[in-house]
Short mmCIF file of C-alpha atoms in Angstrom, two decimals:
data_model
loop_
_atom_site.label_atom_id
_atom_site.label_comp_id
_atom_site.label_asym_id
_atom_site.label_seq_id
_atom_site.Cartn_x
_atom_site.Cartn_y
_atom_site.Cartn_z
CA MET T 658 -46.49 -3.93 55.71
CA LYS T 659 -46.68 -3.99 59.52
CA GLN T 660 -49.16 -1.09 59.52
CA LYS T 661 -51.49 -2.93 57.09
CA SER T 662 -51.45 -6.17 59.12
CA LYS T 663 -52.39 -4.56 62.47
CA PRO T 664 -56.11 -3.88 61.78
CA ILE T 665 -56.57 -7.33 60.17
CA TYR T 666 -54.94 -9.07 63.15
CA SER T 667 -57.06 -7.04 65.56
CA LEU T 668 -60.29 -7.93 63.73
CA ILE T 669 -59.41 -11.64 63.69
CA SER T 670 -58.62 -11.58 67.41
CA THR T 671 -61.87 -9.77 68.22
CA LEU T 672 -63.91 -12.18 66.07
CA GLY T 673 -62.38 -15.22 67.78
CA LEU T 674 -63.02 -13.81 71.21
CA SER T 675 -66.61 -12.93 70.32
CA ILE T 676 -67.35 -16.49 69.16
CA LEU T 677 -65.84 -17.92 72.32
CA LEU T 678 -67.90 -15.69 74.61
CA SER T 679 -71.17 -15.81 72.69
CA ALA T 680 -72.12 -19.13 74.27
CA CYS T 681 -72.04 -17.54 77.72
CA ALA T 682 -74.32 -14.55 76.99
CA THR T 683 -77.29 -14.84 79.33
CA THR T 684 -79.00 -11.61 80.23
CA GLN T 685 -80.28 -8.52 78.44
CA HIS T 686 -78.40 -6.31 80.90
CA GLU T 687 -75.10 -7.78 79.81
CA LYS T 688 -76.01 -7.08 76.16
CA MET T 689 -76.54 -3.37 76.86
CA ASP T 690 -73.17 -3.06 78.59
CA SER T 691 -71.42 -4.71 75.67
CA VAL T 692 -72.86 -2.19 73.13
CA ASP T 693 -70.88 0.71 74.57
CA GLU T 694 -67.66 -1.24 74.59
CA LYS T 695 -68.17 -2.41 70.98
CA LEU T 696 -68.81 1.13 69.79
CA ALA T 697 -65.50 2.22 71.28
CA GLN T 698 -63.72 -0.59 69.46
CA LEU T 699 -65.35 0.32 66.15
CA ASN T 700 -64.29 3.95 66.59
CA ALA T 701 -60.71 2.83 67.20
CA GLN T 702 -60.78 0.69 64.06
CA GLU T 703 -62.17 3.58 62.01
CA GLN T 704 -59.28 5.79 63.17
CA LYS T 705 -56.78 3.15 62.07
CA LEU T 706 -58.36 2.95 58.62
CA LYS T 707 -58.13 6.73 58.22
CA GLN T 708 -54.43 6.61 59.13
CA GLN T 709 -53.80 3.89 56.55
CA LYS T 710 -55.54 5.93 53.82
CA GLU T 711 -53.39 8.95 54.64
CA SER T 712 -50.25 6.79 54.46
CA LEU T 713 -51.26 5.46 51.00
CA SER T 714 -51.88 9.01 49.76
CA LEU T 715 -48.41 10.05 50.94
CA GLN T 716 -46.78 7.13 49.10
CA LYS T 717 -48.58 8.14 45.88
CA ARG T 718 -47.24 11.68 46.13
CA GLN T 719 -43.68 10.44 46.71
CA LEU T 720 -43.95 8.09 43.69
CA SER T 721 -45.18 10.97 41.50
CA GLU T 722 -42.25 13.18 42.62
CA LYS T 723 -39.70 10.45 41.76
CA GLU T 724 -41.31 9.96 38.32
CA ASN T 725 -41.02 13.71 37.55
CA GLU T 726 -37.37 13.70 38.67
CA LEU T 727 -36.60 10.76 36.35
CA LYS T 728 -38.16 12.63 33.38
CA LYS T 729 -35.97 15.68 34.12
CA GLN T 730 -32.78 13.55 34.14
CA ILE T 731 -33.74 11.97 30.77
CA ASP T 732 -34.31 15.46 29.25
CA MET T 733 -30.91 16.63 30.56
CA ALA T 734 -29.19 13.60 29.02
CA ARG T 735 -30.82 14.30 25.62
CA GLN T 736 -29.75 17.97 25.72
CA ALA T 737 -26.14 16.99 26.59
CA GLN T 738 -26.11 14.53 23.68
CA ALA T 739 -27.33 17.20 21.23
CA LYS T 740 -24.64 19.65 22.42
CA ALA T 741 -21.90 17.02 22.01
CA ALA T 742 -22.99 16.29 18.41
CA LYS T 743 -22.60 19.94 17.21
CA PRO T 744 -18.78 20.31 17.62
CA ALA T 745 -18.28 16.88 16.00
CA ARG T 746 -20.06 18.06 12.84
CA ALA T 747 -18.11 21.33 12.86
CA ASN T 748 -14.83 19.40 13.22
CA MET T 749 -15.68 17.22 10.20
CA GLN T 750 -16.39 20.33 8.10
CA SER T 751 -13.05 21.91 9.08
CA ASP T 752 -11.16 18.74 8.10
CA ILE T 753 -12.88 18.70 4.69
CA ASN T 754 -11.72 22.30 4.04
CA ALA T 755 -8.08 21.46 4.91
CA PRO T 756 -5.49 22.09 2.10
CA LEU T 757 -4.65 19.20 -0.25
CA LEU T 758 -0.84 19.90 -0.10
CA PRO T 759 1.34 21.70 2.48
CA GLY T 760 2.13 25.35 1.94
CA ASN T 761 5.66 26.85 1.87
CA ALA T 762 7.17 23.43 1.12
CA LYS T 763 10.89 23.05 0.53
CA ALA T 764 12.52 20.72 -2.00
CA GLY T 765 14.10 17.65 -0.33
CA GLU T 766 11.78 17.74 2.72
CA CYS T 767 8.81 15.43 3.46
CA TYR T 768 5.43 16.26 4.95
CA ALA T 769 2.47 14.16 6.25
CA ARG T 770 -1.14 14.85 7.27
CA VAL T 771 -1.25 14.04 11.01
CA PHE T 772 -4.14 14.05 13.47
CA VAL T 773 -3.86 16.64 16.27
CA PRO T 774 -6.01 15.19 19.13
CA PRO T 775 -8.78 17.23 20.84
CA ALA T 776 -8.10 18.82 24.25
CA TYR T 777 -10.41 18.23 27.24
CA LYS T 778 -10.84 19.49 30.81
CA THR T 779 -12.47 17.58 33.67
CA THR T 780 -15.02 19.26 35.98
CA THR T 781 -16.85 17.87 39.02
CA GLU T 782 -20.52 18.73 39.54
CA THR T 783 -22.86 17.94 42.45
CA VAL T 784 -26.33 16.76 41.39
CA LEU T 785 -29.43 15.69 43.28
CA LYS T 786 -29.73 11.92 43.71
CA ASN T 787 -32.84 11.65 45.94
CA ALA T 788 -35.07 14.65 46.74
CA GLU T 789 -35.93 15.53 50.32
CA SER T 790 -39.01 13.65 51.59
CA TYR T 791 -40.54 12.41 54.84
CA LYS T 792 -42.11 9.30 56.33
CA LEU T 793 -44.96 8.91 58.74
CA ASP T 794 -44.51 6.76 61.87
CA ILE T 795 -47.85 5.71 63.44
CA ILE T 796 -47.92 5.76 67.23
CA PRO T 797 -50.62 3.21 68.18
CA ALA T 798 -53.44 3.99 70.62
CA THR T 799 -53.17 2.89 74.28
CA TYR T 800 -55.94 1.06 76.13
CA LYS T 801 -56.93 0.22 79.70
CA MET T 802 -59.06 -2.64 81.08
CA VAL T 803 -62.33 -1.93 83.00
CA ASP T 804 -64.94 -4.35 84.27
CA LYS T 805 -68.23 -3.90 82.38
CA ARG T 806 -71.13 -6.01 81.38
CA ILE T 807 -71.46 -5.13 77.69
CA MET T 808 -72.37 -6.52 74.39
CA VAL T 809 -69.19 -8.14 73.18
CA SER T 810 -69.96 -7.70 69.54
CA ASP T 811 -72.91 -5.88 68.02
CA ALA T 812 -74.11 -6.53 64.57
CA SER T 813 -71.77 -4.34 62.48
CA GLN T 814 -69.69 -4.11 59.41
CA LYS T 815 -65.92 -4.33 59.05
CA LEU T 816 -63.67 -2.77 56.44
CA ILE T 817 -61.11 -5.04 54.75
CA THR T 818 -58.17 -3.22 53.17
CA VAL T 819 -57.32 -4.33 49.62
CA PRO T 820 -53.74 -3.13 48.87
CA ALA T 821 -52.90 -1.29 45.65
CA LYS T 822 -51.54 -3.27 42.71
CA TYR T 823 -48.52 -2.09 40.72
CA LYS T 824 -46.83 -3.06 37.49
CA THR T 825 -43.46 -2.22 36.00
CA VAL T 826 -43.61 -0.33 32.67
CA THR T 827 -40.56 -0.30 30.39
CA GLU T 828 -40.08 2.82 28.26
CA LYS T 829 -37.78 2.94 25.20
CA VAL T 830 -35.55 6.05 25.31
CA LEU T 831 -33.42 7.20 22.35
CA VAL T 832 -29.71 7.42 23.31
CA ARG T 833 -28.10 8.00 19.89
CA ASP T 834 -29.63 8.78 16.48
CA LYS T 835 -28.72 6.69 13.47
CA GLU T 836 -25.54 7.90 11.76
CA LEU T 837 -24.28 7.83 8.16
CA VAL T 838 -20.48 7.46 8.01
CA TRP T 839 -18.11 7.29 5.01
CA ARG T 840 -15.61 4.45 5.56
CA THR T 841 -12.95 2.68 3.51
CA SER T 842 -15.20 -0.41 3.18
CA LEU T 843 -18.76 -1.53 4.09
CA ASP T 844 -17.45 -3.07 7.34
CA ARG T 845 -18.64 -0.83 10.21
CA ASN T 846 -15.37 -1.60 12.04
CA SER T 847 -13.22 -0.32 9.16
CA ALA T 848 -11.45 3.05 9.31
CA LYS T 849 -13.37 6.23 8.50
CA ALA T 850 -12.60 7.86 5.15
CA SER T 851 -10.38 10.91 5.62
CA PRO T 852 -11.84 14.35 4.78
CA ILE T 853 -9.23 14.88 2.06
CA LEU T 854 -10.23 11.55 0.43
CA LEU T 855 -13.92 12.59 0.49
CA ASP T 856 -13.02 16.01 -0.92
CA THR T 857 -11.00 14.36 -3.75
CA ALA T 858 -13.91 12.02 -4.63
CA LYS T 859 -16.33 14.98 -4.69
CA LYS T 860 -13.90 17.02 -6.82
CA TYR T 861 -13.65 14.26 -9.45
CA GLY T 862 -17.33 13.60 -10.06
CA ILE T 863 -18.89 11.79 -7.04
CA ASN T 864 -22.10 13.39 -5.66
CA LEU T 865 -21.67 12.47 -1.98
CA ASP T 866 -25.03 13.99 -1.02
CA ALA T 867 -26.92 11.70 -3.43
CA ALA T 868 -25.21 8.50 -2.21
CA ARG T 869 -27.20 5.85 -0.34
CA PRO T 870 -26.03 3.48 2.42
CA GLY T 871 -24.16 0.57 0.83
CA ASP T 872 -22.80 2.60 -2.14
CA CYS T 873 -19.03 2.28 -2.76
CA PHE T 874 -16.76 4.24 -5.09
CA HIS T 875 -13.07 3.81 -5.96
CA GLU T 876 -10.35 5.88 -7.62
CA HIS T 877 -8.47 5.37 -10.93
CA TYR T 878 -5.35 7.24 -12.07
CA LEU T 879 -4.90 7.47 -15.85
CA PRO T 880 -1.18 8.25 -16.48
CA PRO T 881 -0.14 11.03 -18.90
CA ARG T 882 0.17 10.08 -22.61
CA TYR T 883 3.20 11.05 -24.70
CA GLU T 884 4.13 10.82 -28.40
CA THR T 885 7.57 10.87 -29.99
CA VAL T 886 8.21 13.75 -32.46
CA TYR T 887 11.11 13.18 -34.83
CA THR T 888 13.28 16.04 -36.18
CA ASN T 889 16.19 15.95 -38.66
CA GLU T 890 19.55 16.72 -37.04
CA LEU T 891 22.46 17.67 -39.36
CA VAL T 892 25.18 15.00 -39.28
CA SER T 893 27.41 16.23 -42.12
CA GLU T 894 27.09 19.50 -44.06
CA GLU T 895 26.62 19.72 -47.82
CA SER T 896 30.01 19.65 -49.66
CA PHE T 897 31.54 18.71 -53.01
CA ARG T 898 34.36 16.64 -54.44
CA ILE T 899 36.55 17.41 -57.46
CA ASP T 900 37.06 14.74 -60.11
CA VAL T 901 40.04 15.24 -62.56
CA VAL T 902 39.24 14.95 -66.30
CA PRO T 903 42.51 13.87 -68.02
CA PRO T 904 43.69 15.55 -71.28
CA THR T 905 43.07 13.93 -74.67
CA TYR T 906 45.85 13.33 -77.25
CA LYS T 907 46.43 12.20 -80.87
CA THR T 908 49.55 10.55 -82.27
CA VAL T 909 51.50 12.24 -85.14
CA THR T 910 54.58 10.71 -86.72
CA GLU T 911 57.12 13.56 -86.94
CA LYS T 912 60.14 14.86 -85.25
CA VAL T 913 58.43 16.99 -82.77
CA LEU T 914 58.23 17.75 -79.23
CA VAL T 915 57.07 14.51 -77.68
CA LYS T 916 55.69 16.04 -74.55
CA GLU T 917 55.30 19.73 -73.94
CA ALA T 918 55.92 21.28 -70.67
CA SER T 919 52.65 21.11 -68.81
CA THR T 920 51.02 20.98 -65.45
CA ARG T 921 49.40 18.12 -63.62
CA LEU T 922 46.43 18.52 -61.20
CA VAL T 923 46.65 16.29 -58.10
CA ASN T 924 43.31 15.71 -56.26
CA VAL T 925 43.51 16.34 -52.48
CA PRO T 926 40.35 14.85 -50.80
CA ALA T 927 38.36 16.74 -48.16
CA THR T 928 39.12 16.12 -44.48
CA TYR T 929 36.41 15.90 -41.79
CA LYS T 930 36.10 16.22 -38.01
CA TYR T 931 33.41 15.26 -35.48
CA SER T 932 31.70 17.70 -33.08
CA GLU T 933 29.30 17.03 -30.21
CA GLU T 934 26.25 19.20 -29.37
CA LYS T 935 24.19 19.05 -26.09
CA ILE T 936 20.43 19.23 -26.89
CA LEU T 937 17.74 19.83 -24.13
CA VAL T 938 15.14 17.02 -24.17
CA ARG T 939 13.12 17.96 -21.02
CA GLU T 940 13.41 20.95 -18.68
CA ALA T 941 13.98 20.59 -14.89
CA TYR T 942 10.88 20.63 -12.66
CA THR T 943 9.64 19.73 -9.12
CA ASP T 944 7.00 17.13 -8.24
CA TRP T 945 5.19 15.76 -5.12
CA LYS T 946 5.91 12.05 -4.53
CA LYS T 947 4.83 9.67 -1.77
CA GLY T 948 7.57 8.96 0.77
CA ARG T 949 8.67 5.37 1.42
CA GLY T 950 11.23 3.69 3.63
CA PRO T 951 11.47 3.57 7.44
CA ILE T 952 8.32 5.61 7.99
CA GLU T 953 5.14 3.99 6.71
CA ARG T 954 1.51 5.10 6.52
CA ILE T 955 -0.45 4.20 9.69
CA ASP T 956 -4.07 4.42 8.35
CA ASN T 957 -6.12 6.08 5.56
CA SER T 958 -6.72 9.36 7.41
CA THR T 959 -3.22 10.16 8.87
CA GLY T 960 0.47 9.49 8.13
CA GLU T 961 0.47 9.92 4.31
CA ILE T 962 4.04 11.16 3.55
CA MET T 963 4.46 13.62 0.65
CA CYS T 964 7.97 14.70 -0.49
CA LEU T 965 8.70 17.66 -2.82
CA VAL T 966 11.38 16.20 -5.15
CA GLU T 967 13.41 18.22 -7.72
CA ILE T 968 13.61 16.39 -11.10
CA PRO T 969 16.75 17.55 -13.03
CA ALA T 970 16.68 18.60 -16.70
CA GLU T 971 17.32 15.85 -19.27
CA TYR T 972 19.81 16.36 -22.15
CA LYS T 973 21.00 14.31 -25.18
CA ILE T 974 24.47 14.45 -26.75
CA VAL T 975 24.31 14.51 -30.63
CA ARG T 976 27.55 13.73 -32.52
CA LYS T 977 27.85 15.13 -36.08
CA LYS T 978 30.47 15.11 -38.86
CA VAL T 979 31.54 18.49 -40.31
CA VAL T 980 34.06 19.45 -43.07
CA ASP T 981 37.43 20.44 -41.63
CA LYS T 982 39.17 21.17 -45.00
CA PRO T 983 37.22 21.02 -48.29
CA ALA T 984 38.48 18.88 -51.22
CA HIS T 985 40.92 20.71 -53.62
CA THR T 986 43.56 20.17 -56.35
CA VAL T 987 47.29 20.90 -56.40
CA VAL T 988 48.98 21.96 -59.70
CA LYS T 989 52.30 20.18 -60.43
CA ASN T 990 54.61 21.16 -63.36
CA VAL T 991 55.52 18.49 -65.94
CA PRO T 992 58.64 19.41 -68.06
CA ALA T 993 58.63 19.13 -71.90
CA GLU T 994 60.14 16.05 -73.64
CA TYR T 995 61.60 16.07 -77.21
CA LYS T 996 62.26 13.09 -79.49
CA THR T 997 61.84 12.16 -83.09
CA VAL T 998 59.14 9.76 -82.57
CA THR T 999 55.61 9.34 -83.13
CA VAL T 1000 54.31 12.37 -81.38
CA ARG T 1001 51.34 12.30 -79.14
CA LYS T 1002 49.71 15.68 -79.53
CA MET T 1003 47.30 17.08 -76.95
CA ILE T 1004 43.87 17.87 -78.25
CA THR T 1005 42.18 19.01 -74.99
CA PRO T 1006 44.02 19.89 -71.79
CA ALA T 1007 43.32 18.26 -68.46
CA SER T 1008 40.41 19.79 -66.47
CA GLU T 1009 38.53 19.41 -63.18
CA ARG T 1010 34.85 18.61 -62.46
CA LYS T 1011 33.03 19.48 -59.21
CA VAL T 1012 30.64 16.78 -57.91
CA ALA T 1013 28.16 17.93 -55.16
CA ILE T 1014 27.97 15.79 -51.97
CA PRO T 1015 24.54 16.34 -50.30
CA ALA T 1016 24.25 17.01 -46.57
CA LYS T 1017 23.47 14.05 -44.31
CA TYR T 1018 20.81 14.11 -41.54
CA ASN T 1019 19.76 11.77 -38.66
CA LYS T 1020 16.23 11.53 -37.28
CA VAL T 1021 16.14 12.44 -33.52
CA GLY T 1022 13.03 11.54 -31.47
CA GLN T 1023 11.76 13.86 -28.70
CA LYS T 1024 9.03 12.88 -26.18
CA LYS T 1025 6.09 15.35 -26.24
CA LEU T 1026 3.14 15.40 -23.75
CA VAL T 1027 -0.15 14.79 -25.57
CA GLU T 1028 -2.54 14.32 -22.64
CA ASP T 1029 -2.05 15.03 -18.90
CA GLY T 1030 -2.56 12.32 -16.28
CA GLN T 1031 -5.97 12.45 -14.65
CA ILE T 1032 -7.84 11.09 -11.62
CA LEU T 1033 -11.28 9.49 -12.09
CA TRP T 1034 -13.79 8.23 -9.48
CA HIS T 1035 -16.75 5.96 -10.24
CA ASP T 1036 -18.93 3.21 -8.76
CA ILE T 1037 -17.05 0.01 -7.88
CA HIS T 1038 -19.40 -1.98 -10.14
CA ASP T 1039 -18.33 0.10 -13.20
CA LYS T 1040 -15.79 -2.08 -15.10
CA SER T 1041 -15.16 0.39 -17.96
CA LEU T 1042 -11.57 1.18 -16.83
CA ASP T 1043 -8.58 -1.17 -16.55
CA SER T 1044 -8.20 -2.58 -13.02
CA ASN T 1045 -4.45 -1.81 -13.19
CA THR T 1046 -5.24 1.93 -13.02
CA ARG T 1047 -6.86 1.63 -9.57
CA THR T 1048 -5.00 3.53 -6.85
CA GLY T 1049 -6.47 1.53 -3.94
CA ASN T 1050 -8.44 4.50 -2.56
CA GLN T 1051 -12.08 3.59 -1.86
CA ILE T 1052 -15.02 5.10 0.06
CA CYS T 1053 -18.25 3.40 1.17
CA LEU T 1054 -21.31 4.95 2.85
CA THR T 1055 -22.26 2.94 5.96
CA GLU T 1056 -25.24 3.40 8.29
CA THR T 1057 -24.96 2.97 12.07
CA PRO T 1058 -28.46 2.25 13.49
CA ALA T 1059 -29.95 4.34 16.28
CA LYS T 1060 -29.27 3.18 19.85
CA TYR T 1061 -31.96 2.96 22.52
CA ARG T 1062 -32.05 1.98 26.19
CA ARG T 1063 -34.99 0.83 28.24
CA VAL T 1064 -36.05 2.68 31.40
CA SER T 1065 -38.30 0.85 33.88
CA LYS T 1066 -40.75 2.57 36.21
CA LYS T 1067 -43.44 1.37 38.62
CA VAL T 1068 -47.03 2.56 37.97
CA VAL T 1069 -50.32 1.91 39.84
CA VAL T 1070 -52.66 -0.54 38.13
CA THR T 1071 -55.44 -0.48 40.72
CA PRO T 1072 -55.38 1.88 43.74
CA ALA T 1073 -55.73 0.61 47.29
CA LYS T 1074 -59.36 0.29 48.53
CA THR T 1075 -61.49 -1.08 51.35
CA VAL T 1076 -64.28 -3.72 51.20
CA VAL T 1077 -67.22 -3.65 53.66
CA GLN T 1078 -67.99 -7.01 55.30
CA ASP T 1079 -70.95 -7.65 57.64
CA VAL T 1080 -70.13 -8.90 61.18
CA PRO T 1081 -73.01 -10.43 63.30
CA ALA T 1082 -73.59 -9.22 66.89
CA VAL T 1083 -72.05 -11.19 69.82
CA TYR T 1084 -73.00 -10.66 73.50
CA LYS T 1085 -71.10 -11.51 76.77
CA THR T 1086 -70.08 -10.02 80.08
CA VAL T 1087 -66.34 -9.49 79.84
CA LYS T 1088 -63.55 -7.21 80.86
CA VAL T 1089 -63.62 -4.33 78.37
CA LYS T 1090 -60.56 -2.70 76.94
CA THR T 1091 -61.23 1.02 76.62
CA LEU T 1092 -59.26 3.66 74.72
CA ALA T 1093 -56.82 5.59 76.92
CA THR T 1094 -55.02 7.66 74.21
CA LYS T 1095 -55.84 7.90 70.51
CA ALA T 1096 -53.49 6.68 67.80
CA ARG T 1097 -51.50 9.48 66.15
CA GLU T 1098 -48.89 9.99 63.46
CA ARG T 1099 -45.34 11.37 63.65
CA LYS T 1100 -43.69 12.94 60.57
CA VAL T 1101 -39.98 12.07 60.17
CA VAL T 1102 -38.03 14.14 57.59
CA ILE T 1103 -35.73 12.19 55.17
CA PRO T 1104 -32.98 14.60 54.01
CA ALA T 1105 -32.10 14.93 50.33
CA GLU T 1106 -29.18 12.87 48.96
CA TYR T 1107 -26.61 14.25 46.49
CA GLN T 1108 -23.89 12.67 44.36
CA LYS T 1109 -20.85 14.04 42.55
CA ILE T 1110 -20.60 13.59 38.74
CA THR T 1111 -17.36 14.09 36.81
CA ARG T 1112 -17.85 15.69 33.37
CA LYS T 1113 -15.29 15.78 30.56
CA THR T 1114 -15.61 19.01 28.50
CA LYS T 1115 -13.92 19.51 25.10
CA ILE T 1116 -11.75 22.67 24.92
CA SER T 1117 -10.59 22.32 21.32
CA ASP T 1118 -11.51 19.89 18.52
CA GLY T 1119 -9.15 17.37 16.94
CA HIS T 1120 -8.07 18.25 13.40
CA LEU T 1121 -5.76 17.19 10.55
CA GLU T 1122 -2.82 19.33 9.46
CA TRP T 1123 0.43 19.02 7.48
CA ARG T 1124 3.58 18.54 9.60
CA SER T 1125 7.24 18.07 8.61
CA VAL T 1126 8.14 14.38 9.12
CA LEU T 1127 11.04 11.98 8.60
CA CYS T 1128 11.13 9.93 5.41
CA GLU T 1129 13.73 8.06 3.36
CA THR T 1130 15.26 11.34 2.12
CA ASN T 1131 16.09 12.76 5.57
CA THR T 1132 16.33 9.68 7.85
CA THR T 1133 19.49 7.86 8.93
CA SER T 1134 19.90 4.67 10.91
CA GLY T 1135 21.82 6.66 13.53
CA LEU T 1136 18.83 8.97 14.11
CA ILE T 1137 16.47 5.96 14.39
CA SER T 1138 18.85 4.38 16.96
CA LYS T 1139 18.78 7.61 19.03
CA LEU T 1140 14.97 7.63 18.79
CA GLN T 1141 14.78 4.00 20.05
CA SER T 1142 17.15 4.78 22.95
CA ALA T 1143 15.12 7.87 23.97
CA LEU T 1144 11.84 5.90 23.93
CA ALA T 1145 13.38 3.06 25.98
CA ALA T 1146 14.70 5.60 28.53
CA LYS T 1147 11.12 6.83 29.01
CA HIS T 1148 9.89 3.25 29.65
CA TYR T 1149 8.33 2.68 26.23
CA ARG T 1150 9.04 -0.49 24.25
CA PRO T 1151 10.53 0.30 20.82
CA GLY T 1152 12.20 -3.12 20.43
CA PRO T 1153 15.97 -3.60 19.90
CA VAL T 1154 18.13 -0.52 19.22
CA ASP T 1155 19.01 -1.56 15.64
CA GLY T 1156 18.44 1.66 13.64
CA LEU T 1157 15.41 0.14 11.87
CA TYR T 1158 11.98 1.77 12.11
CA GLY T 1159 9.88 -1.38 12.60
CA ALA T 1160 6.38 -2.11 13.92
CA LYS T 1161 7.43 -1.99 17.61
CA THR T 1162 9.19 1.36 17.18
CA ALA T 1163 6.17 2.82 15.32
CA SER T 1164 3.81 1.54 18.07
CA ALA T 1165 6.02 3.07 20.81
CA VAL T 1166 6.12 6.43 18.95
CA LYS T 1167 2.32 6.48 18.59
CA GLN T 1168 1.81 5.60 22.30
CA TYR T 1169 4.25 8.38 23.33
CA GLN T 1170 2.42 10.91 21.10
CA MET T 1171 -0.97 9.94 22.58
CA ASP T 1172 0.38 10.17 26.17
CA LYS T 1173 1.91 13.61 25.52
CA GLY T 1174 -1.07 14.95 23.50
CA LEU T 1175 1.07 15.28 20.36
CA ALA T 1176 -0.12 14.93 16.75
CA THR T 1177 -0.34 11.29 15.57
CA GLY T 1178 0.00 9.74 12.12
CA GLY T 1179 3.78 9.98 11.47
CA LEU T 1180 7.17 10.65 13.08
CA THR T 1181 6.91 14.46 13.22
CA MET T 1182 9.68 16.93 14.03
CA GLU T 1183 7.56 17.97 17.04
CA THR T 1184 7.90 14.42 18.45
CA LEU T 1185 11.69 14.41 17.99
CA LYS T 1186 11.93 17.80 19.73
CA SER T 1187 9.81 16.49 22.64
CA LEU T 1188 12.26 13.56 23.02
CA GLY T 1189 15.22 15.94 22.99
CA LEU T 1190 16.57 14.76 19.61
#
């Protein structure tokens, strides 16, 4: 700014002096002397204008270099963003391919899908902040005073410098592309849907690739259907009873044997006893069940506890009546009787008659599987299934808009220029200031500036995996109390040592896992080992 004001100030001073002295111009000889002095002044002014033009040209080059450097930094930022996006997509694919249930599981133990955090390393890099440049210092010309009779100011022209005009241009630079994310609801702040949940929805009929932002789907579980099959179980076996048919007689009046010696059949009924039989209703089997109790699920992607439980076989005791001793008759002798009386004479002897007793049966019902339980996924607006069969699992496709930032830069609107203005001649005898040394420039180098940038580089990606955890089947209040004491000793805040796995204890466990780089999402055996339990 000081360099631009010098020629203007000099011209104004010269013009004022010329007007003051013009009234005193008297002779032609004085006019001739002033011409030489004025020419010297005009030459000096021309040199100054050349120096100013060179300075403006240098500033333009420096501005162009800074603009190129800014473009390079923007390109580097875009390349770094593209590299960071690739491992994230690969990590998502690996989580989708993770197994649905843990392998080599043991009955009575519980497992949970936990999130193993990514590992990073920090590196320091030196980058160029300002490139090396230089500035020009103008050393002004020196003058000396001599006595001459000259023309103070000849008719001439003067150059007026019009400075360049600039404007600030704002450029819109893409920082992050728009992103489609599956979440548990349409709220962009809700948790992301876990890869296993997405894989389950895809497996049971949802075309994830054809979904549009705003689409939501939920899960139904239709329980297995059974029917009761009845079979006849023998309660008492087929048997028979013996009925006695008495003899028939007629009466004869004579002196005869009144009653011959005979036999009498005595009916002995059958005796029974009860026996019990153990019948298999359903065989033993194992099943995966969700764990409950002191350890609860943290979110939809980690902490889901699965326990392999052994279901014992189911039996039914059937009591039935069986014949111990069958019915029979006993023969007893009846002695003969004699008397002269009206005799009763036997026509047909006594006999026995067998009467069949049919077997008795009871109907026994047995539960038989007709249709297996099944999982169904469909659009949340589909009301064809009962709402009571919903499991609570839901996925929604959300769209995160692209992110931009504005970069401002200064560009030239109109370049600097000079305007020619006519100056009338002025004559006077004065002391003339003549050029002793010419004005010159001095180049001063401005060294480059550097700055250190710390970069965080990912070594390994975060992933989900099954880990053995504590659940209601293998947790005691004593173990929880030891856990709370160990966390408190390491300056975490698990709450009171009461043997209850509450919200404060769960929060302290999660903070400890994050600080130690352990897997999060449940109280894993790895965490207990790290605490020395």
